[in-house]
Every structure is written in C-alpha cells, then in structure tokens.
C-alpha cells in the first residue's frame, strides 16, 4: 500500500489481483475469520484489526508470490517464518529460538537495505527482542494483549449506567464469584431452574457430551456412485447398498461437509487431514448397521512438505487418488490455496499451529 508518500510497490491492477487471490482462501467453519482484503482504487474496506493482520501474515502471504519482486517477497517470507515459529504451541530453544534469532538479524539487515529510512520504526526494532520474549514467557500469543482487551470488553458489558462505574463492576464480579463458589462447593441446594441459569452464566460448567459424531436426521436420496466409489464401499463393507449419504456431519467438534455443500457457504469444511494425509471430501457415508462414518475423498499427493521452510505449508500435486477414509482418524480441517505456482495445503490446528 501507500504510507505517507512512501511509494507503493504494487500497481492498481496488481492490488486487484492480490485481492482476487485472497478471496479464494476459505477457512473452516467457526475456526477463523474471513481472509481480509486490501483497499484499492475501486474498493473501500474496513480498517484491519490484529486478527486480520495475523491472517494475512500467516496464510495470505502466499498470494504475494510473483506479484512482489523476489527481493521483497523473500524478505517478507522471513518475517512470516519468524512470527509463525514463535507462535507454535511447542517451541524448542535449539531447533526454534536459536535459528529464529539468527533469521531476525538477517531479516532486519535486508529490511534496512530494501526500505527507506522513514520505515525504520520502533515496531521494526522490537523484532530484535521477539526470540527473547518467547524464551522468557512462551509463545507470543501467551503475552498477547488480546486476553486483557477481551476481559476489558466483558467488564464493560457489566456497566448499565454512567454512575459509580467501578462499584457496578466490583459488585457484579463479587456476586457472580459468590454464586459460582456456592455452586461448585455443592453446599447450597439450588432449584433446577436456578441450576440451569447458573450453568448458562458459566458455560465452562457444562459437562461435555461424549459423542464421536453427529449426523442429521435426513439422509440424501438417489445418490449416484461411480464404479470406483462402488468398489471402495464394497471392499469396506459388503452391504454397502444399505449405506446412507449426507452433505454434512459433525465429527469431534469439526464440521465436515461435501465439496459441493462447502462451496455454497465459502468455507473449507470439505478439506480434512486424516492420518497425516490430506483429502477433499466427495461423499459422506454412514454404515448404520456397524455405526461407521466414512468419507470418500480425493487424496492430495504432497510434493514438498514445509514449503518455504514453513512447518504448516505444503505443496501438493494436481494428481489425486480417490480413497475411503474412516472419520475416526480425522485430525483437523485444512485450507487449500490454488495459485499459479500450484496447490498449497495450509494446516490449521485450533487457530495456532
């Protein structure tokens, strides 16, 4: 973009191309927000929040390949590596922090050569201390301001009038804490109505429902099967003619859908990682007599794991093999990105990878 008379690198047409690529990156249901877009000559967009910057930095950067000059793109990829490595759930001093610290120094050396002095700001300098912060306090998201800001937002909701604001907050916190303590201690008897009210106030009190999967009450009718699909089903279960087919199911709190259904809602719920393999779902099959839920999916052949040195990005080939997958082995959803350079698999695991 353009910042206070600093010339932008991309032209208007390249910015339009970048937005069209970003639009193709779809995330799974209830896992991440929509991929943000850039403001262009013909399109105004809301100001980005921290999560939008995070999404673009973590996943959207691939859209810049062959749009940005290689010098700029390669330097930006180093920033992506730095941040993604320091936000992993498990960080090793030897394998992560030491190499990342060296990468930070290399990134900054290049940055100071590529960009004008006006952009050598304090926030850029702070990268020097990122590895140290991760060493002292853990992954970067642990020390994120999001937790504090979110808590402040919850406290604001407790205010009903402009008078005695502090007293309102403290009184409501003490009251809810007292109710919660009495409920947990089980020393006070509550009526069923009061119990439901308290549980709705504190969702963490709800007992988890142990269920491997959930299927809709109505199945699809007159489902067409190819010869390959019939062979796969017959090899798995001889009475496959009694199988039921669905467009969507819920498995381990993940929404799983067929490719056609997912396309209508601009989500990537039809892409799953199972047993360290990656599939696009064609059909969802339920064998009622043996209580088995499976999918027929096209498996992506991985050409290169850890593309550009990133642990969650893999490059796949266009050749795909149809397989039957037991959904008991499902690990997560993932997001594909189809670029001029090929197909890329972007892994997503509980937001942080």
PDB file of C-alpha atoms in Angstrom, residues 26-324:
ATOM      1  CA  UNK A  26     -11.533 -20.038   2.707  1.00  0.00           C
ATOM      2  CA  UNK A  27     -11.273 -21.088   6.327  1.00  0.00           C
ATOM      3  CA  UNK A  28     -13.205 -23.824   8.186  1.00  0.00           C
ATOM      4  CA  UNK A  29     -16.467 -23.047   9.973  1.00  0.00           C
ATOM      5  CA  UNK A  30     -16.075 -21.248  13.329  1.00  0.00           C
ATOM      6  CA  UNK A  31     -12.264 -21.515  13.265  1.00  0.00           C
ATOM      7  CA  UNK A  32     -11.026 -18.279  11.724  1.00  0.00           C
ATOM      8  CA  UNK A  33     -12.482 -15.082  10.306  1.00  0.00           C
ATOM      9  CA  UNK A  34     -12.748 -14.390   6.592  1.00  0.00           C
ATOM     10  CA  UNK A  35      -9.499 -13.510   4.866  1.00  0.00           C
ATOM     11  CA  UNK A  36      -9.193  -9.682   4.758  1.00  0.00           C
ATOM     12  CA  UNK A  37      -8.727  -7.686   1.566  1.00  0.00           C
ATOM     13  CA  UNK A  38      -6.783  -4.540   0.750  1.00  0.00           C
ATOM     14  CA  UNK A  39      -8.254  -1.171  -0.090  1.00  0.00           C
ATOM     15  CA  UNK A  40      -7.909  -0.382  -3.775  1.00  0.00           C
ATOM     16  CA  UNK A  41      -8.871   2.412  -6.128  1.00  0.00           C
ATOM     17  CA  UNK A  42     -12.267   0.798  -6.713  1.00  0.00           C
ATOM     18  CA  UNK A  43     -12.884  -0.787  -3.321  1.00  0.00           C
ATOM     19  CA  UNK A  44     -13.025   0.541   0.231  1.00  0.00           C
ATOM     20  CA  UNK A  45     -12.546  -1.932   3.066  1.00  0.00           C
ATOM     21  CA  UNK A  46     -12.861  -1.597   6.867  1.00  0.00           C
ATOM     22  CA  UNK A  47      -9.678  -0.950   8.818  1.00  0.00           C
ATOM     23  CA  UNK A  48      -7.870  -4.140   9.719  1.00  0.00           C
ATOM     24  CA  UNK A  49      -7.748  -5.380  13.296  1.00  0.00           C
ATOM     25  CA  UNK A  50      -4.939  -7.502  14.750  1.00  0.00           C
ATOM     26  CA  UNK A  51      -6.595 -10.761  13.645  1.00  0.00           C
ATOM     27  CA  UNK A  52      -6.731  -9.551  10.009  1.00  0.00           C
ATOM     28  CA  UNK A  53      -3.009  -8.793  10.052  1.00  0.00           C
ATOM     29  CA  UNK A  54      -2.391 -12.207  11.613  1.00  0.00           C
ATOM     30  CA  UNK A  55      -4.418 -13.992   8.911  1.00  0.00           C
ATOM     31  CA  UNK A  56      -2.640 -12.207   6.086  1.00  0.00           C
ATOM     32  CA  UNK A  57       0.786 -12.732   7.626  1.00  0.00           C
ATOM     33  CA  UNK A  58       0.182 -16.425   8.359  1.00  0.00           C
ATOM     34  CA  UNK A  59      -1.796 -17.541   5.298  1.00  0.00           C
ATOM     35  CA  UNK A  60      -2.340 -14.697   2.838  1.00  0.00           C
ATOM     36  CA  UNK A  61       1.339 -14.035   2.166  1.00  0.00           C
ATOM     37  CA  UNK A  62       1.344 -16.782  -0.493  1.00  0.00           C
ATOM     38  CA  UNK A  63      -0.848 -14.540  -2.654  1.00  0.00           C
ATOM     39  CA  UNK A  64       2.100 -12.147  -2.993  1.00  0.00           C
ATOM     40  CA  UNK A  65       4.298 -14.673  -4.780  1.00  0.00           C
ATOM     41  CA  UNK A  66       5.088 -13.478  -8.335  1.00  0.00           C
ATOM     42  CA  UNK A  67       3.323 -10.161  -7.604  1.00  0.00           C
ATOM     43  CA  UNK A  68       6.006  -8.730  -5.341  1.00  0.00           C
ATOM     44  CA  UNK A  69       9.559  -8.545  -6.711  1.00  0.00           C
ATOM     45  CA  UNK A  70      11.551 -11.572  -5.407  1.00  0.00           C
ATOM     46  CA  UNK A  71      13.711  -9.369  -3.145  1.00  0.00           C
ATOM     47  CA  UNK A  72      10.639  -8.008  -1.339  1.00  0.00           C
ATOM     48  CA  UNK A  73       8.781 -11.323  -1.278  1.00  0.00           C
ATOM     49  CA  UNK A  74      11.694 -13.318   0.126  1.00  0.00           C
ATOM     50  CA  UNK A  75      12.228 -10.728   2.832  1.00  0.00           C
ATOM     51  CA  UNK A  76       8.544 -10.805   3.770  1.00  0.00           C
ATOM     52  CA  UNK A  77       8.588 -14.630   3.932  1.00  0.00           C
ATOM     53  CA  UNK A  78      11.351 -14.351   6.534  1.00  0.00           C
ATOM     54  CA  UNK A  79       9.008 -12.242   8.689  1.00  0.00           C
ATOM     55  CA  UNK A  80       6.301 -14.907   8.242  1.00  0.00           C
ATOM     56  CA  UNK A  81       8.759 -17.597   9.364  1.00  0.00           C
ATOM     57  CA  UNK A  82       9.759 -15.556  12.425  1.00  0.00           C
ATOM     58  CA  UNK A  83       6.209 -14.939  13.654  1.00  0.00           C
ATOM     59  CA  UNK A  84       4.839 -18.399  12.804  1.00  0.00           C
ATOM     60  CA  UNK A  85       7.747 -20.120  14.544  1.00  0.00           C
ATOM     61  CA  UNK A  86       7.379 -18.018  17.705  1.00  0.00           C
ATOM     62  CA  UNK A  87       3.623 -18.724  17.903  1.00  0.00           C
ATOM     63  CA  UNK A  88       3.907 -22.523  17.769  1.00  0.00           C
ATOM     64  CA  UNK A  89       2.421 -24.365  20.735  1.00  0.00           C
ATOM     65  CA  UNK A  90       5.728 -26.122  21.351  1.00  0.00           C
ATOM     66  CA  UNK A  91       8.981 -24.174  20.941  1.00  0.00           C
ATOM     67  CA  UNK A  92      12.474 -25.639  21.222  1.00  0.00           C
ATOM     68  CA  UNK A  93      15.457 -23.469  22.149  1.00  0.00           C
ATOM     69  CA  UNK A  94      17.817 -25.409  19.874  1.00  0.00           C
ATOM     70  CA  UNK A  95      15.513 -26.025  16.911  1.00  0.00           C
ATOM     71  CA  UNK A  96      13.382 -22.868  17.025  1.00  0.00           C
ATOM     72  CA  UNK A  97      14.677 -19.962  19.108  1.00  0.00           C
ATOM     73  CA  UNK A  98      18.341 -20.007  18.097  1.00  0.00           C
ATOM     74  CA  UNK A  99      17.664 -20.311  14.315  1.00  0.00           C
ATOM     75  CA  UNK A 100      14.836 -17.749  14.543  1.00  0.00           C
ATOM     76  CA  UNK A 101      17.063 -15.247  16.344  1.00  0.00           C
ATOM     77  CA  UNK A 102      19.589 -15.553  13.522  1.00  0.00           C
ATOM     78  CA  UNK A 103      16.766 -15.166  10.969  1.00  0.00           C
ATOM     79  CA  UNK A 104      15.582 -11.980  12.708  1.00  0.00           C
ATOM     80  CA  UNK A 105      19.032 -10.418  12.325  1.00  0.00           C
ATOM     81  CA  UNK A 106      19.134 -11.435   8.652  1.00  0.00           C
ATOM     82  CA  UNK A 107      15.612 -10.092   8.053  1.00  0.00           C
ATOM     83  CA  UNK A 108      16.454  -6.717   9.614  1.00  0.00           C
ATOM     84  CA  UNK A 109      19.708  -6.380   7.662  1.00  0.00           C
ATOM     85  CA  UNK A 110      17.761  -6.875   4.417  1.00  0.00           C
ATOM     86  CA  UNK A 111      14.902  -4.654   5.582  1.00  0.00           C
ATOM     87  CA  UNK A 112      17.233  -1.725   6.224  1.00  0.00           C
ATOM     88  CA  UNK A 113      18.691  -2.117   2.717  1.00  0.00           C
ATOM     89  CA  UNK A 114      15.354  -2.525   0.894  1.00  0.00           C
ATOM     90  CA  UNK A 115      13.113   0.065   2.547  1.00  0.00           C
ATOM     91  CA  UNK A 116      13.648   3.819   3.021  1.00  0.00           C
ATOM     92  CA  UNK A 117      14.796   5.214   6.357  1.00  0.00           C
ATOM     93  CA  UNK A 118      11.292   6.534   7.043  1.00  0.00           C
ATOM     94  CA  UNK A 119      10.075   2.962   7.590  1.00  0.00           C
ATOM     95  CA  UNK A 120      12.818   2.010  10.073  1.00  0.00           C
ATOM     96  CA  UNK A 121      10.436   2.412  13.005  1.00  0.00           C
ATOM     97  CA  UNK A 122      10.343   1.319  16.617  1.00  0.00           C
ATOM     98  CA  UNK A 123       7.982  -1.611  15.900  1.00  0.00           C
ATOM     99  CA  UNK A 124      10.507  -2.986  13.417  1.00  0.00           C
ATOM    100  CA  UNK A 125      13.263  -2.662  16.023  1.00  0.00           C
ATOM    101  CA  UNK A 126      11.162  -4.691  18.504  1.00  0.00           C
ATOM    102  CA  UNK A 127      11.718  -7.782  16.358  1.00  0.00           C
ATOM    103  CA  UNK A 128      15.216  -7.899  17.870  1.00  0.00           C
ATOM    104  CA  UNK A 129      13.638  -8.929  21.173  1.00  0.00           C
ATOM    105  CA  UNK A 130      10.968 -11.387  19.921  1.00  0.00           C
ATOM    106  CA  UNK A 131      13.006 -14.551  20.455  1.00  0.00           C
ATOM    107  CA  UNK A 132      13.936 -13.374  23.958  1.00  0.00           C
ATOM    108  CA  UNK A 133      10.259 -12.715  24.779  1.00  0.00           C
ATOM    109  CA  UNK A 134       9.325 -16.226  23.616  1.00  0.00           C
ATOM    110  CA  UNK A 135      12.167 -17.683  25.705  1.00  0.00           C
ATOM    111  CA  UNK A 136      11.089 -15.816  28.856  1.00  0.00           C
ATOM    112  CA  UNK A 137       7.294 -16.050  28.549  1.00  0.00           C
ATOM    113  CA  UNK A 138       6.466 -18.761  25.996  1.00  0.00           C
ATOM    114  CA  UNK A 139       4.779 -18.474  22.554  1.00  0.00           C
ATOM    115  CA  UNK A 140       3.887 -14.936  21.509  1.00  0.00           C
ATOM    116  CA  UNK A 141       0.132 -15.426  21.824  1.00  0.00           C
ATOM    117  CA  UNK A 142       0.593 -16.058  25.580  1.00  0.00           C
ATOM    118  CA  UNK A 143       1.743 -12.460  26.069  1.00  0.00           C
ATOM    119  CA  UNK A 144      -0.745 -11.068  23.549  1.00  0.00           C
ATOM    120  CA  UNK A 145      -2.846  -8.077  24.621  1.00  0.00           C
ATOM    121  CA  UNK A 146      -5.946  -9.858  23.296  1.00  0.00           C
ATOM    122  CA  UNK A 147      -6.654 -11.549  26.656  1.00  0.00           C
ATOM    123  CA  UNK A 148      -6.529  -8.233  28.530  1.00  0.00           C
ATOM    124  CA  UNK A 149      -8.576  -6.382  25.899  1.00  0.00           C
ATOM    125  CA  UNK A 150     -11.178  -9.160  25.739  1.00  0.00           C
ATOM    126  CA  UNK A 151     -11.520  -9.102  29.546  1.00  0.00           C
ATOM    127  CA  UNK A 152     -11.974  -5.332  29.440  1.00  0.00           C
ATOM    128  CA  UNK A 153     -14.753  -5.805  26.893  1.00  0.00           C
ATOM    129  CA  UNK A 154     -16.510  -8.293  29.188  1.00  0.00           C
ATOM    130  CA  UNK A 155     -16.234  -5.896  32.122  1.00  0.00           C
ATOM    131  CA  UNK A 156     -17.723  -3.044  30.094  1.00  0.00           C
ATOM    132  CA  UNK A 157     -20.839  -5.175  29.489  1.00  0.00           C
ATOM    133  CA  UNK A 158     -21.461  -5.188  33.254  1.00  0.00           C
ATOM    134  CA  UNK A 159     -21.955  -1.412  33.275  1.00  0.00           C
ATOM    135  CA  UNK A 160     -25.585  -0.309  32.998  1.00  0.00           C
ATOM    136  CA  UNK A 161     -25.393   3.408  33.947  1.00  0.00           C
ATOM    137  CA  UNK A 162     -22.755   6.135  33.939  1.00  0.00           C
ATOM    138  CA  UNK A 163     -22.868   6.486  37.748  1.00  0.00           C
ATOM    139  CA  UNK A 164     -20.480   4.620  40.071  1.00  0.00           C
ATOM    140  CA  UNK A 165     -18.909   2.598  37.282  1.00  0.00           C
ATOM    141  CA  UNK A 166     -16.225   0.976  39.455  1.00  0.00           C
ATOM    142  CA  UNK A 167     -18.770  -0.016  42.102  1.00  0.00           C
ATOM    143  CA  UNK A 168     -21.026  -1.628  39.475  1.00  0.00           C
ATOM    144  CA  UNK A 169     -18.196  -3.774  38.118  1.00  0.00           C
ATOM    145  CA  UNK A 170     -16.862  -4.833  41.530  1.00  0.00           C
ATOM    146  CA  UNK A 171     -20.342  -5.642  42.879  1.00  0.00           C
ATOM    147  CA  UNK A 172     -21.235  -7.813  39.892  1.00  0.00           C
ATOM    148  CA  UNK A 173     -17.898  -9.636  39.922  1.00  0.00           C
ATOM    149  CA  UNK A 174     -18.186 -10.372  43.649  1.00  0.00           C
ATOM    150  CA  UNK A 175     -21.812 -11.501  43.274  1.00  0.00           C
ATOM    151  CA  UNK A 176     -21.085 -13.857  40.368  1.00  0.00           C
ATOM    152  CA  UNK A 177     -17.971 -15.199  42.152  1.00  0.00           C
ATOM    153  CA  UNK A 178     -20.052 -15.918  45.255  1.00  0.00           C
ATOM    154  CA  UNK A 179     -22.718 -17.742  43.232  1.00  0.00           C
ATOM    155  CA  UNK A 180     -20.069 -19.749  41.369  1.00  0.00           C
ATOM    156  CA  UNK A 181     -18.279 -20.719  44.610  1.00  0.00           C
ATOM    157  CA  UNK A 182     -21.557 -21.851  46.214  1.00  0.00           C
ATOM    158  CA  UNK A 183     -22.491 -23.879  43.147  1.00  0.00           C
ATOM    159  CA  UNK A 184     -19.116 -25.618  42.858  1.00  0.00           C
ATOM    160  CA  UNK A 185     -18.879 -26.392  46.581  1.00  0.00           C
ATOM    161  CA  UNK A 186     -22.304 -28.139  46.398  1.00  0.00           C
ATOM    162  CA  UNK A 187     -23.037 -26.907  49.951  1.00  0.00           C
ATOM    163  CA  UNK A 188     -26.004 -24.878  48.745  1.00  0.00           C
ATOM    164  CA  UNK A 189     -29.015 -26.564  47.151  1.00  0.00           C
ATOM    165  CA  UNK A 190     -30.343 -24.856  44.035  1.00  0.00           C
ATOM    166  CA  UNK A 191     -33.605 -25.480  42.222  1.00  0.00           C
ATOM    167  CA  UNK A 192     -33.383 -26.984  38.693  1.00  0.00           C
ATOM    168  CA  UNK A 193     -34.308 -23.588  37.220  1.00  0.00           C
ATOM    169  CA  UNK A 194     -31.541 -21.866  39.225  1.00  0.00           C
ATOM    170  CA  UNK A 195     -29.027 -24.558  38.219  1.00  0.00           C
ATOM    171  CA  UNK A 196     -29.770 -24.051  34.521  1.00  0.00           C
ATOM    172  CA  UNK A 197     -29.472 -20.290  34.969  1.00  0.00           C
ATOM    173  CA  UNK A 198     -26.052 -20.617  36.656  1.00  0.00           C
ATOM    174  CA  UNK A 199     -24.780 -23.081  34.042  1.00  0.00           C
ATOM    175  CA  UNK A 200     -25.825 -20.677  31.276  1.00  0.00           C
ATOM    176  CA  UNK A 201     -23.961 -17.888  33.106  1.00  0.00           C
ATOM    177  CA  UNK A 202     -20.802 -20.013  33.276  1.00  0.00           C
ATOM    178  CA  UNK A 203     -20.594 -22.178  30.097  1.00  0.00           C
ATOM    179  CA  UNK A 204     -17.442 -23.906  31.417  1.00  0.00           C
ATOM    180  CA  UNK A 205     -19.679 -25.691  33.966  1.00  0.00           C
ATOM    181  CA  UNK A 206     -21.453 -27.592  31.214  1.00  0.00           C
ATOM    182  CA  UNK A 207     -20.494 -31.248  31.169  1.00  0.00           C
ATOM    183  CA  UNK A 208     -19.104 -32.263  27.773  1.00  0.00           C
ATOM    184  CA  UNK A 209     -21.228 -34.624  25.737  1.00  0.00           C
ATOM    185  CA  UNK A 210     -19.058 -37.570  24.772  1.00  0.00           C
ATOM    186  CA  UNK A 211     -20.045 -38.303  21.189  1.00  0.00           C
ATOM    187  CA  UNK A 212     -17.763 -39.220  18.314  1.00  0.00           C
ATOM    188  CA  UNK A 213     -20.030 -37.803  15.639  1.00  0.00           C
ATOM    189  CA  UNK A 214     -23.401 -36.258  14.967  1.00  0.00           C
ATOM    190  CA  UNK A 215     -25.405 -36.821  11.788  1.00  0.00           C
ATOM    191  CA  UNK A 216     -28.533 -35.022  10.502  1.00  0.00           C
ATOM    192  CA  UNK A 217     -31.920 -36.776  10.771  1.00  0.00           C
ATOM    193  CA  UNK A 218     -32.432 -36.846   6.997  1.00  0.00           C
ATOM    194  CA  UNK A 219     -30.097 -38.521   4.515  1.00  0.00           C
ATOM    195  CA  UNK A 220     -29.655 -37.826   0.794  1.00  0.00           C
ATOM    196  CA  UNK A 221     -31.756 -39.738  -1.751  1.00  0.00           C
ATOM    197  CA  UNK A 222     -30.787 -41.222  -5.129  1.00  0.00           C
ATOM    198  CA  UNK A 223     -27.054 -40.701  -4.720  1.00  0.00           C
ATOM    199  CA  UNK A 224     -25.077 -41.513  -7.872  1.00  0.00           C
ATOM    200  CA  UNK A 225     -21.947 -43.638  -7.335  1.00  0.00           C
ATOM    201  CA  UNK A 226     -19.141 -44.119  -9.818  1.00  0.00           C
ATOM    202  CA  UNK A 227     -17.692 -47.602 -10.342  1.00  0.00           C
ATOM    203  CA  UNK A 228     -14.593 -46.623  -8.344  1.00  0.00           C
ATOM    204  CA  UNK A 229     -16.746 -45.466  -5.433  1.00  0.00           C
ATOM    205  CA  UNK A 230     -18.795 -48.676  -5.515  1.00  0.00           C
ATOM    206  CA  UNK A 231     -15.633 -50.779  -5.373  1.00  0.00           C
ATOM    207  CA  UNK A 232     -14.293 -48.796  -2.407  1.00  0.00           C
ATOM    208  CA  UNK A 233     -17.562 -49.166  -0.481  1.00  0.00           C
ATOM    209  CA  UNK A 234     -17.863 -52.866  -1.242  1.00  0.00           C
ATOM    210  CA  UNK A 235     -14.290 -53.527  -0.093  1.00  0.00           C
ATOM    211  CA  UNK A 236     -15.058 -51.761   3.178  1.00  0.00           C
ATOM    212  CA  UNK A 237     -18.474 -53.333   3.800  1.00  0.00           C
ATOM    213  CA  UNK A 238     -20.271 -55.971   1.743  1.00  0.00           C
ATOM    214  CA  UNK A 239     -23.721 -54.485   2.466  1.00  0.00           C
ATOM    215  CA  UNK A 240     -22.804 -51.024   1.231  1.00  0.00           C
ATOM    216  CA  UNK A 241     -26.140 -50.757  -0.609  1.00  0.00           C
ATOM    217  CA  UNK A 242     -27.725 -50.047   2.799  1.00  0.00           C
ATOM    218  CA  UNK A 243     -25.377 -47.140   3.465  1.00  0.00           C
ATOM    219  CA  UNK A 244     -26.762 -43.622   3.943  1.00  0.00           C
ATOM    220  CA  UNK A 245     -25.263 -40.482   2.456  1.00  0.00           C
ATOM    221  CA  UNK A 246     -25.128 -36.973   3.914  1.00  0.00           C
ATOM    222  CA  UNK A 247     -23.994 -33.499   2.901  1.00  0.00           C
ATOM    223  CA  UNK A 248     -22.690 -32.511   6.331  1.00  0.00           C
ATOM    224  CA  UNK A 249     -21.894 -34.072   9.720  1.00  0.00           C
ATOM    225  CA  UNK A 250     -20.114 -33.041  12.915  1.00  0.00           C
ATOM    226  CA  UNK A 251     -17.070 -35.045  13.998  1.00  0.00           C
ATOM    227  CA  UNK A 252     -15.010 -34.194  17.100  1.00  0.00           C
ATOM    228  CA  UNK A 253     -16.463 -30.651  17.097  1.00  0.00           C
ATOM    229  CA  UNK A 254     -15.436 -30.174  13.460  1.00  0.00           C
ATOM    230  CA  UNK A 255     -17.985 -29.509  10.742  1.00  0.00           C
ATOM    231  CA  UNK A 256     -17.396 -31.915   7.857  1.00  0.00           C
ATOM    232  CA  UNK A 257     -19.168 -31.323   4.531  1.00  0.00           C
ATOM    233  CA  UNK A 258     -19.024 -32.475   0.929  1.00  0.00           C
ATOM    234  CA  UNK A 259     -17.205 -30.292  -1.562  1.00  0.00           C
ATOM    235  CA  UNK A 260     -20.415 -29.144  -3.267  1.00  0.00           C
ATOM    236  CA  UNK A 261     -22.058 -28.173   0.039  1.00  0.00           C
ATOM    237  CA  UNK A 262     -18.991 -26.338   1.351  1.00  0.00           C
ATOM    238  CA  UNK A 263     -18.615 -24.354  -1.876  1.00  0.00           C
ATOM    239  CA  UNK A 264     -22.052 -22.771  -1.343  1.00  0.00           C
ATOM    240  CA  UNK A 265     -21.009 -21.353   2.035  1.00  0.00           C
ATOM    241  CA  UNK A 266     -17.485 -20.186   1.120  1.00  0.00           C
ATOM    242  CA  UNK A 267     -15.871 -22.395   3.759  1.00  0.00           C
ATOM    243  CA  UNK A 268     -13.206 -25.115   3.651  1.00  0.00           C
ATOM    244  CA  UNK A 269     -15.156 -27.686   5.707  1.00  0.00           C
ATOM    245  CA  UNK A 270     -14.779 -30.236   2.902  1.00  0.00           C
ATOM    246  CA  UNK A 271     -10.997 -30.486   3.361  1.00  0.00           C
ATOM    247  CA  UNK A 272      -9.683 -32.759   6.112  1.00  0.00           C
ATOM    248  CA  UNK A 273      -6.411 -34.050   7.451  1.00  0.00           C
ATOM    249  CA  UNK A 274      -6.643 -37.721   8.416  1.00  0.00           C
ATOM    250  CA  UNK A 275      -3.789 -39.973   9.489  1.00  0.00           C
ATOM    251  CA  UNK A 276      -1.340 -37.280   8.245  1.00  0.00           C
ATOM    252  CA  UNK A 277      -2.900 -37.317   4.763  1.00  0.00           C
ATOM    253  CA  UNK A 278      -4.959 -34.560   3.127  1.00  0.00           C
ATOM    254  CA  UNK A 279      -8.330 -35.105   1.427  1.00  0.00           C
ATOM    255  CA  UNK A 280     -11.083 -33.229  -0.380  1.00  0.00           C
ATOM    256  CA  UNK A 281     -14.421 -34.830   0.518  1.00  0.00           C
ATOM    257  CA  UNK A 282     -16.670 -36.031  -2.294  1.00  0.00           C
ATOM    258  CA  UNK A 283     -19.239 -38.033  -0.323  1.00  0.00           C
ATOM    259  CA  UNK A 284     -20.060 -38.683   3.344  1.00  0.00           C
ATOM    260  CA  UNK A 285     -21.181 -42.258   4.063  1.00  0.00           C
ATOM    261  CA  UNK A 286     -22.752 -43.763   7.185  1.00  0.00           C
ATOM    262  CA  UNK A 287     -22.944 -47.556   7.637  1.00  0.00           C
ATOM    263  CA  UNK A 288     -25.783 -47.732  10.125  1.00  0.00           C
ATOM    264  CA  UNK A 289     -25.508 -51.445  10.912  1.00  0.00           C
ATOM    265  CA  UNK A 290     -21.884 -51.137  12.077  1.00  0.00           C
ATOM    266  CA  UNK A 291     -22.117 -47.482  13.197  1.00  0.00           C
ATOM    267  CA  UNK A 292     -19.242 -46.368  10.988  1.00  0.00           C
ATOM    268  CA  UNK A 293     -18.943 -42.917   9.491  1.00  0.00           C
ATOM    269  CA  UNK A 294     -16.630 -42.557   6.494  1.00  0.00           C
ATOM    270  CA  UNK A 295     -15.946 -40.239   3.604  1.00  0.00           C
ATOM    271  CA  UNK A 296     -14.969 -40.813   0.012  1.00  0.00           C
ATOM    272  CA  UNK A 297     -12.258 -38.292  -0.703  1.00  0.00           C
ATOM    273  CA  UNK A 298      -9.580 -37.319  -3.189  1.00  0.00           C
ATOM    274  CA  UNK A 299      -6.170 -37.501  -1.529  1.00  0.00           C
ATOM    275  CA  UNK A 300      -3.641 -34.794  -2.315  1.00  0.00           C
ATOM    276  CA  UNK A 301      -0.169 -36.064  -3.155  1.00  0.00           C
ATOM    277  CA  UNK A 302       2.338 -33.877  -1.317  1.00  0.00           C
ATOM    278  CA  UNK A 303       5.270 -32.773  -3.467  1.00  0.00           C
ATOM    279  CA  UNK A 304       7.050 -30.787  -0.761  1.00  0.00           C
ATOM    280  CA  UNK A 305       6.424 -30.625   2.977  1.00  0.00           C
ATOM    281  CA  UNK A 306       7.297 -27.385   4.819  1.00  0.00           C
ATOM    282  CA  UNK A 307       7.177 -25.215   1.707  1.00  0.00           C
ATOM    283  CA  UNK A 308       9.456 -22.159   2.021  1.00  0.00           C
ATOM    284  CA  UNK A 309      10.599 -23.615   5.346  1.00  0.00           C
ATOM    285  CA  UNK A 310       7.171 -23.144   6.995  1.00  0.00           C
ATOM    286  CA  UNK A 311       6.010 -26.073   9.112  1.00  0.00           C
ATOM    287  CA  UNK A 312       2.310 -25.677   8.236  1.00  0.00           C
ATOM    288  CA  UNK A 313       2.534 -25.071   4.453  1.00  0.00           C
ATOM    289  CA  UNK A 314       2.862 -27.961   1.990  1.00  0.00           C
ATOM    290  CA  UNK A 315       2.868 -28.012  -1.795  1.00  0.00           C
ATOM    291  CA  UNK A 316       0.640 -30.639  -3.449  1.00  0.00           C
ATOM    292  CA  UNK A 317       0.439 -32.041  -6.979  1.00  0.00           C
ATOM    293  CA  UNK A 318      -2.632 -31.925  -9.213  1.00  0.00           C
ATOM    294  CA  UNK A 319      -2.810 -35.763  -9.261  1.00  0.00           C
ATOM    295  CA  UNK A 320      -5.291 -37.080  -6.721  1.00  0.00           C
ATOM    296  CA  UNK A 321      -6.336 -40.587  -5.774  1.00  0.00           C
ATOM    297  CA  UNK A 322      -9.816 -41.496  -4.515  1.00  0.00           C
ATOM    298  CA  UNK A 323      -9.846 -43.280  -1.140  1.00  0.00           C
ATOM    299  CA  UNK A 324     -12.291 -44.232   1.613  1.00  0.00           C
TER     300      UNK A 324
END
